[in-house]
Short mmCIF file of C-alpha atoms in Angstrom, two decimals:
data_model
loop_
_atom_site.label_atom_id
_atom_site.label_comp_id
_atom_site.label_asym_id
_atom_site.label_seq_id
_atom_site.Cartn_x
_atom_site.Cartn_y
_atom_site.Cartn_z
CA MET A 1065 117.93 -18.96 93.70
CA ARG A 1066 118.46 -21.50 95.64
CA ALA A 1067 119.74 -25.23 95.04
CA TYR A 1068 118.98 -28.24 96.48
CA TRP A 1069 119.10 -31.83 95.63
CA PHE A 1070 115.66 -32.28 95.30
CA ASP A 1071 113.47 -35.16 97.15
CA ASN A 1072 112.31 -38.18 95.30
CA LYS A 1073 108.72 -38.24 97.23
CA PRO A 1074 105.99 -38.67 95.19
CA GLY A 1075 104.04 -35.40 94.22
CA ASP A 1076 102.91 -32.86 92.18
CA GLN A 1077 105.87 -32.21 90.37
CA ARG A 1078 105.90 -28.18 91.24
CA GLU A 1079 106.01 -28.56 95.63
CA PRO A 1080 109.25 -28.04 96.11
CA HIS A 1081 110.74 -31.67 97.33
CA ASP A 1082 113.33 -29.84 99.74
CA SER A 1083 115.53 -32.88 100.86
CA GLY A 1084 116.59 -30.25 103.45
CA LYS A 1085 119.70 -30.84 101.56
CA ASP A 1086 121.98 -27.45 99.77
CA VAL A 1087 123.07 -27.43 96.50
CA SER A 1088 127.04 -24.91 96.40
CA LEU A 1089 127.56 -22.26 93.23
CA ASP A 1090 130.41 -24.32 93.19
CA GLU A 1091 129.14 -27.47 93.21
CA LEU A 1092 125.99 -26.68 89.86
CA SER A 1093 129.21 -24.81 88.04
CA LYS A 1094 130.62 -27.35 88.20
CA LEU A 1095 128.11 -29.01 86.22
CA GLY A 1096 128.68 -25.88 83.41
CA VAL A 1097 125.14 -24.87 84.86
CA LEU A 1098 126.53 -21.02 85.45
CA TYR A 1099 124.16 -18.42 87.65
CA TYR A 1100 123.96 -14.51 87.66
CA ARG A 1101 120.70 -12.18 89.87
CA MET A 1102 119.90 -9.68 87.32
CA SER A 1103 117.42 -6.32 88.02
CA GLU A 1104 118.46 -4.55 85.83
CA VAL A 1105 117.41 -5.34 82.03
CA SER A 1106 120.73 -4.04 81.37
CA ASP A 1107 122.86 -7.10 82.71
CA VAL A 1108 121.02 -8.70 80.50
CA ASP A 1109 122.54 -6.63 77.35
CA LYS A 1110 125.84 -6.83 78.49
CA LEU A 1111 126.34 -10.95 79.68
CA ALA A 1112 124.38 -10.83 75.75
CA ALA A 1113 126.30 -9.86 74.53
CA GLN A 1114 129.92 -10.96 75.91
CA ARG A 1115 128.36 -14.41 75.09
CA GLN A 1116 126.83 -13.80 72.31
CA TYR A 1117 122.91 -14.25 72.41
CA LYS A 1118 121.74 -13.00 69.42
CA ASN A 1119 118.39 -13.37 69.46
CA ARG A 1120 114.62 -13.22 72.57
CA ASP A 1121 111.40 -13.27 73.93
CA VAL A 1122 109.31 -14.05 76.43
CA ILE A 1123 107.30 -16.43 76.87
CA THR A 1124 104.54 -16.96 80.17
CA VAL A 1125 104.29 -20.12 81.28
CA SER A 1126 100.33 -20.27 83.48
CA PRO A 1127 96.21 -21.73 83.25
CA GLU A 1128 95.59 -17.13 82.01
CA LYS A 1129 98.31 -17.31 79.29
CA MET A 1130 98.00 -21.02 78.08
CA GLY A 1131 94.58 -22.20 78.79
CA ASP A 1132 93.44 -25.45 78.03
CA VAL A 1133 97.41 -27.07 77.31
CA TYR A 1134 98.41 -25.52 80.92
CA GLU A 1135 98.64 -28.87 82.62
CA GLU A 1136 99.70 -30.74 79.13
CA LYS A 1137 103.24 -28.30 78.19
CA VAL A 1138 103.61 -28.33 81.96
CA LYS A 1139 103.79 -31.90 82.05
CA MET A 1140 105.86 -31.37 78.19
CA PHE A 1141 108.74 -29.71 80.13
CA PHE A 1142 108.78 -31.75 83.06
CA ASN A 1143 110.02 -34.98 80.97
CA GLU A 1144 114.33 -35.36 80.91
CA HIS A 1145 115.27 -34.25 78.49
CA LEU A 1146 118.67 -32.26 76.69
CA HIS A 1147 119.40 -29.22 74.31
CA GLU A 1148 122.40 -29.18 71.50
CA ASP A 1149 122.51 -24.99 72.17
CA GLU A 1150 122.38 -23.55 75.90
CA GLU A 1151 119.58 -23.16 77.51
CA ILE A 1152 118.98 -19.78 79.31
CA ARG A 1153 116.37 -18.48 81.28
CA TYR A 1154 115.63 -14.90 83.27
CA ILE A 1155 113.08 -14.99 84.99
CA ARG A 1156 111.14 -11.66 84.89
CA GLU A 1157 107.39 -12.89 87.53
CA GLY A 1158 106.38 -16.37 88.61
CA ASN A 1159 108.40 -18.85 90.66
CA GLY A 1160 109.78 -22.20 88.38
CA TYR A 1161 112.19 -25.33 88.96
CA PHE A 1162 114.77 -26.70 87.32
CA ASP A 1163 116.21 -30.15 88.08
CA VAL A 1164 119.18 -31.03 86.88
CA ARG A 1165 121.39 -34.13 86.10
CA ASN A 1166 124.62 -34.09 89.07
CA ALA A 1167 127.37 -36.91 87.70
CA GLY A 1168 126.35 -39.18 89.78
CA ASP A 1169 122.42 -38.88 87.90
CA GLU A 1170 121.13 -38.12 90.13
CA TRP A 1171 118.74 -34.72 90.86
CA ILE A 1172 119.59 -31.34 92.02
CA ARG A 1173 116.13 -28.19 92.54
CA ILE A 1174 117.28 -25.08 91.55
CA GLN A 1175 113.91 -22.70 92.43
CA LEU A 1176 114.30 -19.64 90.66
CA GLU A 1177 112.73 -16.35 91.36
CA LYS A 1178 112.56 -12.40 89.80
CA ASP A 1179 115.20 -11.73 88.42
CA ASP A 1180 117.28 -14.49 88.28
CA LEU A 1181 118.72 -15.96 85.24
CA VAL A 1182 120.63 -19.21 84.74
CA ILE A 1183 122.24 -20.96 82.15
CA LEU A 1184 122.48 -24.92 81.29
CA PRO A 1185 125.16 -26.39 79.15
CA ALA A 1186 124.86 -27.72 76.06
CA GLY A 1187 124.31 -31.24 77.08
CA ILE A 1188 123.31 -31.72 80.07
CA PHE A 1189 119.72 -33.91 80.93
CA HIS A 1190 116.83 -31.35 83.90
CA ARG A 1191 114.28 -30.03 83.70
CA PHE A 1192 111.06 -27.64 84.45
CA THR A 1193 108.52 -26.94 86.14
CA THR A 1194 106.82 -23.88 87.72
CA ASP A 1195 106.09 -23.91 91.27
CA ALA A 1196 102.81 -24.16 93.06
CA GLN A 1197 101.37 -20.68 91.19
CA ASN A 1198 101.29 -21.85 88.36
CA HIS A 1199 102.79 -19.10 86.51
CA VAL A 1200 106.27 -18.31 85.69
CA MET A 1201 107.91 -15.32 82.91
CA ALA A 1202 111.17 -15.92 81.44
CA MET A 1203 113.36 -13.72 79.00
CA ARG A 1204 115.13 -16.81 75.98
CA LEU A 1205 117.47 -16.10 75.08
CA PHE A 1206 119.72 -17.82 71.59
CA LYS A 1207 122.79 -18.00 70.33
CA GLU A 1208 121.22 -17.98 67.01
CA GLU A 1209 117.43 -18.40 65.47
CA PRO A 1210 115.32 -18.89 68.53
CA LYS A 1211 114.24 -22.06 68.51
CA TRP A 1212 113.00 -24.41 71.48
CA THR A 1213 113.87 -28.97 70.78
CA PRO A 1214 114.80 -30.58 73.40
CA LEU A 1215 115.78 -34.52 73.33
CA ASN A 1216 114.16 -36.26 75.63
CA ARG A 1217 116.14 -38.94 77.46
CA GLY A 1218 116.97 -42.20 76.56
CA PRO A 1219 119.35 -44.25 74.71
CA GLU A 1220 119.32 -43.66 71.74
CA LEU A 1221 121.11 -40.00 73.02
CA ASP A 1222 124.25 -41.92 74.67
CA ASP A 1223 125.82 -41.24 71.39
CA ASN A 1224 124.37 -37.54 70.96
CA PRO A 1225 127.10 -36.06 70.24
CA TYR A 1226 126.89 -32.32 72.56
CA ARG A 1227 125.86 -35.16 75.21
CA GLN A 1228 129.23 -36.86 74.82
CA GLU A 1229 130.76 -33.23 74.87
CA TYR A 1230 128.93 -32.67 77.83
CA LEU A 1231 130.54 -35.61 79.45
CA ARG A 1232 133.93 -35.26 78.02
CA THR A 1233 134.81 -31.24 79.32
CA THR A 1234 131.81 -30.65 81.48
CA LEU A 1235 132.47 -33.63 84.45
CA LYS A 1236 134.99 -35.08 82.82
CA VAL A 1237 134.26 -38.16 82.24
#
């Protein structure tokens, strides 16, 4: 895993967009983002028990697995959004990027590879993309039944209770 400031330059979302300015794990934790390096699924099982994740599945994001809808899906994942649940991803193959907003509404890019596990808190604005290799396989963990409901950023989310809770307890705004 490597985190850094997104460079905001035009170009394909799957390119690194590396500003050359790294972001520390401490800075990510202030945003509520948790990171673990886990080479064994048994370690993920322990974390899942501790955090009460009851369900999981595996998703492969690649043209080979998704066919003609791949480009559409990758663009959809890259729309800025939030979830009303934690988002947990454990990378099993390939590479991808999660971009998260900091307190100043700037993008931080989190580059993930095999054995990286990231937890994004409910209410944080973020987006996801594969890298230029166009392949990532990830285990998704859920506290309840598997669901993935993105709420795209817009003024109506200002009053969303999960966003308000995130701002109040994590960003302390």
